[in-house]
PDB file of C-alpha atoms in Angstrom:
ATOM      1  CA  UNK X   1       5.976  11.676  24.787  1.00  0.00           C
ATOM      2  CA  UNK X   2       6.632   8.584  23.294  1.00  0.00           C
ATOM      3  CA  UNK X   3       6.586   5.298  25.815  1.00  0.00           C
ATOM      4  CA  UNK X   4       8.622   1.659  24.465  1.00  0.00           C
ATOM      5  CA  UNK X   5       7.987  -0.607  26.768  1.00  0.00           C
ATOM      6  CA  UNK X   6      10.469  -3.781  25.090  1.00  0.00           C
ATOM      7  CA  UNK X   7      10.128  -7.507  25.684  1.00  0.00           C
ATOM      8  CA  UNK X   8      11.431 -10.525  25.102  1.00  0.00           C
ATOM      9  CA  UNK X   9       9.687 -13.498  23.476  1.00  0.00           C
ATOM     10  CA  UNK X  10      10.011 -16.909  22.568  1.00  0.00           C
ATOM     11  CA  UNK X  11       9.740 -17.422  19.111  1.00  0.00           C
ATOM     12  CA  UNK X  12       6.625 -18.160  17.585  1.00  0.00           C
ATOM     13  CA  UNK X  13       5.063 -20.386  15.362  1.00  0.00           C
ATOM     14  CA  UNK X  14       1.793 -18.314  14.171  1.00  0.00           C
ATOM     15  CA  UNK X  15      -1.043 -21.065  11.773  1.00  0.00           C
ATOM     16  CA  UNK X  16      -0.279 -20.142   7.573  1.00  0.00           C
ATOM     17  CA  UNK X  17       2.373 -17.786   8.367  1.00  0.00           C
ATOM     18  CA  UNK X  18       5.722 -18.729   6.096  1.00  0.00           C
ATOM     19  CA  UNK X  19       8.157 -17.070   8.801  1.00  0.00           C
ATOM     20  CA  UNK X  20       7.506 -16.547  12.720  1.00  0.00           C
ATOM     21  CA  UNK X  21       7.768 -12.744  13.598  1.00  0.00           C
ATOM     22  CA  UNK X  22      10.465 -11.495  15.071  1.00  0.00           C
ATOM     23  CA  UNK X  23       8.884  -8.590  16.662  1.00  0.00           C
ATOM     24  CA  UNK X  24       6.169  -7.939  17.453  1.00  0.00           C
ATOM     25  CA  UNK X  25       3.929  -3.905  17.983  1.00  0.00           C
ATOM     26  CA  UNK X  26       2.143  -3.633  20.370  1.00  0.00           C
ATOM     27  CA  UNK X  27      -0.589  -0.343  20.162  1.00  0.00           C
ATOM     28  CA  UNK X  28      -3.652  -2.126  22.027  1.00  0.00           C
ATOM     29  CA  UNK X  29      -5.317  -2.094  18.945  1.00  0.00           C
ATOM     30  CA  UNK X  30      -4.968   1.784  18.327  1.00  0.00           C
ATOM     31  CA  UNK X  31      -5.436   2.677  21.757  1.00  0.00           C
ATOM     32  CA  UNK X  32      -2.286   3.406  23.113  1.00  0.00           C
ATOM     33  CA  UNK X  33      -0.870   5.513  20.496  1.00  0.00           C
ATOM     34  CA  UNK X  34      -1.521   8.149  17.061  1.00  0.00           C
ATOM     35  CA  UNK X  35      -1.632   5.402  14.237  1.00  0.00           C
ATOM     36  CA  UNK X  36       1.350   7.018  12.066  1.00  0.00           C
ATOM     37  CA  UNK X  37       3.801   5.983  14.689  1.00  0.00           C
ATOM     38  CA  UNK X  38       2.599   2.300  14.925  1.00  0.00           C
ATOM     39  CA  UNK X  39       2.961   2.630  11.168  1.00  0.00           C
ATOM     40  CA  UNK X  40       6.779   4.205  11.611  1.00  0.00           C
ATOM     41  CA  UNK X  41       7.696   1.475  13.303  1.00  0.00           C
ATOM     42  CA  UNK X  42       6.557  -0.803  10.864  1.00  0.00           C
ATOM     43  CA  UNK X  43       8.202   0.861   8.265  1.00  0.00           C
ATOM     44  CA  UNK X  44      11.339   0.773   9.952  1.00  0.00           C
ATOM     45  CA  UNK X  45      11.272  -2.961  11.013  1.00  0.00           C
ATOM     46  CA  UNK X  46      10.367  -3.746   7.307  1.00  0.00           C
ATOM     47  CA  UNK X  47      13.468  -1.156   5.631  1.00  0.00           C
ATOM     48  CA  UNK X  48      15.540  -3.171   7.750  1.00  0.00           C
ATOM     49  CA  UNK X  49      14.235  -6.666   6.105  1.00  0.00           C
ATOM     50  CA  UNK X  50      12.193  -7.594   9.485  1.00  0.00           C
ATOM     51  CA  UNK X  51       9.527  -9.811  10.503  1.00  0.00           C
ATOM     52  CA  UNK X  52       6.600  -7.957  12.653  1.00  0.00           C
ATOM     53  CA  UNK X  53       3.742  -9.038  13.642  1.00  0.00           C
ATOM     54  CA  UNK X  54       0.843  -6.456  14.548  1.00  0.00           C
ATOM     55  CA  UNK X  55      -0.505  -6.594  18.540  1.00  0.00           C
ATOM     56  CA  UNK X  56      -1.027 -10.409  18.197  1.00  0.00           C
ATOM     57  CA  UNK X  57      -0.229 -12.426  20.369  1.00  0.00           C
ATOM     58  CA  UNK X  58       1.106  -9.705  22.455  1.00  0.00           C
ATOM     59  CA  UNK X  59      -1.099  -5.830  21.969  1.00  0.00           C
ATOM     60  CA  UNK X  60       0.688  -4.337  24.703  1.00  0.00           C
ATOM     61  CA  UNK X  61      -0.351  -4.613  28.883  1.00  0.00           C
ATOM     62  CA  UNK X  62      -0.551  -2.922  31.731  1.00  0.00           C
ATOM     63  CA  UNK X  63       2.290  -0.565  30.919  1.00  0.00           C
ATOM     64  CA  UNK X  64       0.721   0.976  28.053  1.00  0.00           C
ATOM     65  CA  UNK X  65      -2.929   0.992  29.609  1.00  0.00           C
ATOM     66  CA  UNK X  66      -1.794   2.392  32.403  1.00  0.00           C
ATOM     67  CA  UNK X  67       0.970   4.625  31.285  1.00  0.00           C
ATOM     68  CA  UNK X  68      -0.071   5.425  27.591  1.00  0.00           C
ATOM     69  CA  UNK X  69      -2.394   8.475  26.849  1.00  0.00           C
ATOM     70  CA  UNK X  70      -2.258   9.876  23.550  1.00  0.00           C
ATOM     71  CA  UNK X  71      -4.792  12.223  24.350  1.00  0.00           C
ATOM     72  CA  UNK X  72      -2.780  13.997  25.983  1.00  0.00           C
ATOM     73  CA  UNK X  73       0.493  13.826  24.482  1.00  0.00           C
ATOM     74  CA  UNK X  74       2.044  10.310  25.574  1.00  0.00           C
ATOM     75  CA  UNK X  75       1.988   7.335  22.875  1.00  0.00           C
ATOM     76  CA  UNK X  76       3.223   4.275  23.885  1.00  0.00           C
ATOM     77  CA  UNK X  77       4.370   0.543  22.125  1.00  0.00           C
ATOM     78  CA  UNK X  78       5.056  -2.517  23.267  1.00  0.00           C
ATOM     79  CA  UNK X  79       8.268  -3.991  21.213  1.00  0.00           C
ATOM     80  CA  UNK X  80       8.487  -8.077  21.519  1.00  0.00           C
ATOM     81  CA  UNK X  81      11.291  -9.095  20.573  1.00  0.00           C
ATOM     82  CA  UNK X  82      12.685 -12.937  19.220  1.00  0.00           C
ATOM     83  CA  UNK X  83      14.982 -14.197  22.121  1.00  0.00           C
ATOM     84  CA  UNK X  84      16.456 -16.155  18.916  1.00  0.00           C
ATOM     85  CA  UNK X  85      17.532 -13.114  17.528  1.00  0.00           C
ATOM     86  CA  UNK X  86      20.493 -11.918  20.045  1.00  0.00           C
ATOM     87  CA  UNK X  87      20.823 -14.990  22.549  1.00  0.00           C
ATOM     88  CA  UNK X  88      22.904 -18.188  21.627  1.00  0.00           C
ATOM     89  CA  UNK X  89      21.106 -21.002  20.742  1.00  0.00           C
ATOM     90  CA  UNK X  90      20.865 -22.386  24.475  1.00  0.00           C
ATOM     91  CA  UNK X  91      19.300 -18.985  25.413  1.00  0.00           C
ATOM     92  CA  UNK X  92      21.244 -18.559  28.406  1.00  0.00           C
ATOM     93  CA  UNK X  93      24.220 -16.328  26.999  1.00  0.00           C
ATOM     94  CA  UNK X  94      24.110 -13.496  24.439  1.00  0.00           C
ATOM     95  CA  UNK X  95      24.660 -14.364  20.849  1.00  0.00           C
ATOM     96  CA  UNK X  96      25.958 -12.874  17.936  1.00  0.00           C
ATOM     97  CA  UNK X  97      23.269 -11.007  16.918  1.00  0.00           C
ATOM     98  CA  UNK X  98      22.874  -8.459  19.954  1.00  0.00           C
ATOM     99  CA  UNK X  99      25.314  -5.809  18.483  1.00  0.00           C
ATOM    100  CA  UNK X 100      23.284  -5.516  15.431  1.00  0.00           C
ATOM    101  CA  UNK X 101      19.685  -5.555  17.594  1.00  0.00           C
ATOM    102  CA  UNK X 102      21.101  -2.598  19.992  1.00  0.00           C
ATOM    103  CA  UNK X 103      22.544  -0.690  16.784  1.00  0.00           C
ATOM    104  CA  UNK X 104      18.489  -1.463  14.960  1.00  0.00           C
ATOM    105  CA  UNK X 105      16.894  -0.431  18.382  1.00  0.00           C
ATOM    106  CA  UNK X 106      19.013   3.209  18.761  1.00  0.00           C
ATOM    107  CA  UNK X 107      17.786   3.654  15.034  1.00  0.00           C
ATOM    108  CA  UNK X 108      14.553   2.842  16.548  1.00  0.00           C
ATOM    109  CA  UNK X 109      14.198   4.871  19.004  1.00  0.00           C
ATOM    110  CA  UNK X 110      15.428   7.963  16.718  1.00  0.00           C
ATOM    111  CA  UNK X 111      12.778   6.831  13.958  1.00  0.00           C
ATOM    112  CA  UNK X 112      10.428   7.069  17.261  1.00  0.00           C
ATOM    113  CA  UNK X 113      11.249  10.669  18.609  1.00  0.00           C
ATOM    114  CA  UNK X 114      11.201  11.897  15.136  1.00  0.00           C
ATOM    115  CA  UNK X 115       7.605  10.505  14.880  1.00  0.00           C
ATOM    116  CA  UNK X 116       6.578  12.054  18.072  1.00  0.00           C
ATOM    117  CA  UNK X 117       7.803  15.551  17.045  1.00  0.00           C
ATOM    118  CA  UNK X 118       6.051  15.052  14.155  1.00  0.00           C
ATOM    119  CA  UNK X 119       2.703  14.425  16.322  1.00  0.00           C
ATOM    120  CA  UNK X 120       4.048  17.049  18.634  1.00  0.00           C
ATOM    121  CA  UNK X 121       3.798  19.681  15.329  1.00  0.00           C
ATOM    122  CA  UNK X 122      -0.031  18.207  14.062  1.00  0.00           C
ATOM    123  CA  UNK X 123      -1.271  18.898  17.706  1.00  0.00           C
ATOM    124  CA  UNK X 124       0.350  22.739  17.938  1.00  0.00           C
ATOM    125  CA  UNK X 125       1.417  21.652  21.108  1.00  0.00           C
ATOM    126  CA  UNK X 126      -1.580  20.497  22.783  1.00  0.00           C
ATOM    127  CA  UNK X 127      -0.476  17.494  25.246  1.00  0.00           C
ATOM    128  CA  UNK X 128       2.618  18.492  25.709  1.00  0.00           C
ATOM    129  CA  UNK X 129       2.944  19.957  28.980  1.00  0.00           C
ATOM    130  CA  UNK X 130       0.841  17.001  30.229  1.00  0.00           C
ATOM    131  CA  UNK X 131       2.770  14.588  29.077  1.00  0.00           C
ATOM    132  CA  UNK X 132       5.933  16.424  30.815  1.00  0.00           C
ATOM    133  CA  UNK X 133       4.437  15.901  34.291  1.00  0.00           C
TER     134      UNK X 133
END
């Protein structure tokens, strides 16, 4: 099973970074999911020319700590999304980027599901019954 915990974030201007991240992928420093799932998400976002950070400043909070359990086949990721991608300049209303973001997220979930299927095959089905509970 895959758990995707979506959050919004303000634009972050990290020191030394050329561009602020549009997305922050949090996996609790590898404790919330198999590394190949994080890698698949990074690869997907990079292929779509997105600026991505990993675990900094958001590594994943309560939802991942409570519900993610890779050993039981429950792989969790937190995805922080810069509000500037989908809100207007005032941050009060949906902006022109919302439609593109929705399409990107739909395709991302499909990519994550494909990777989860591979993970399930790798474990010979172990953990899937527990994940279904």
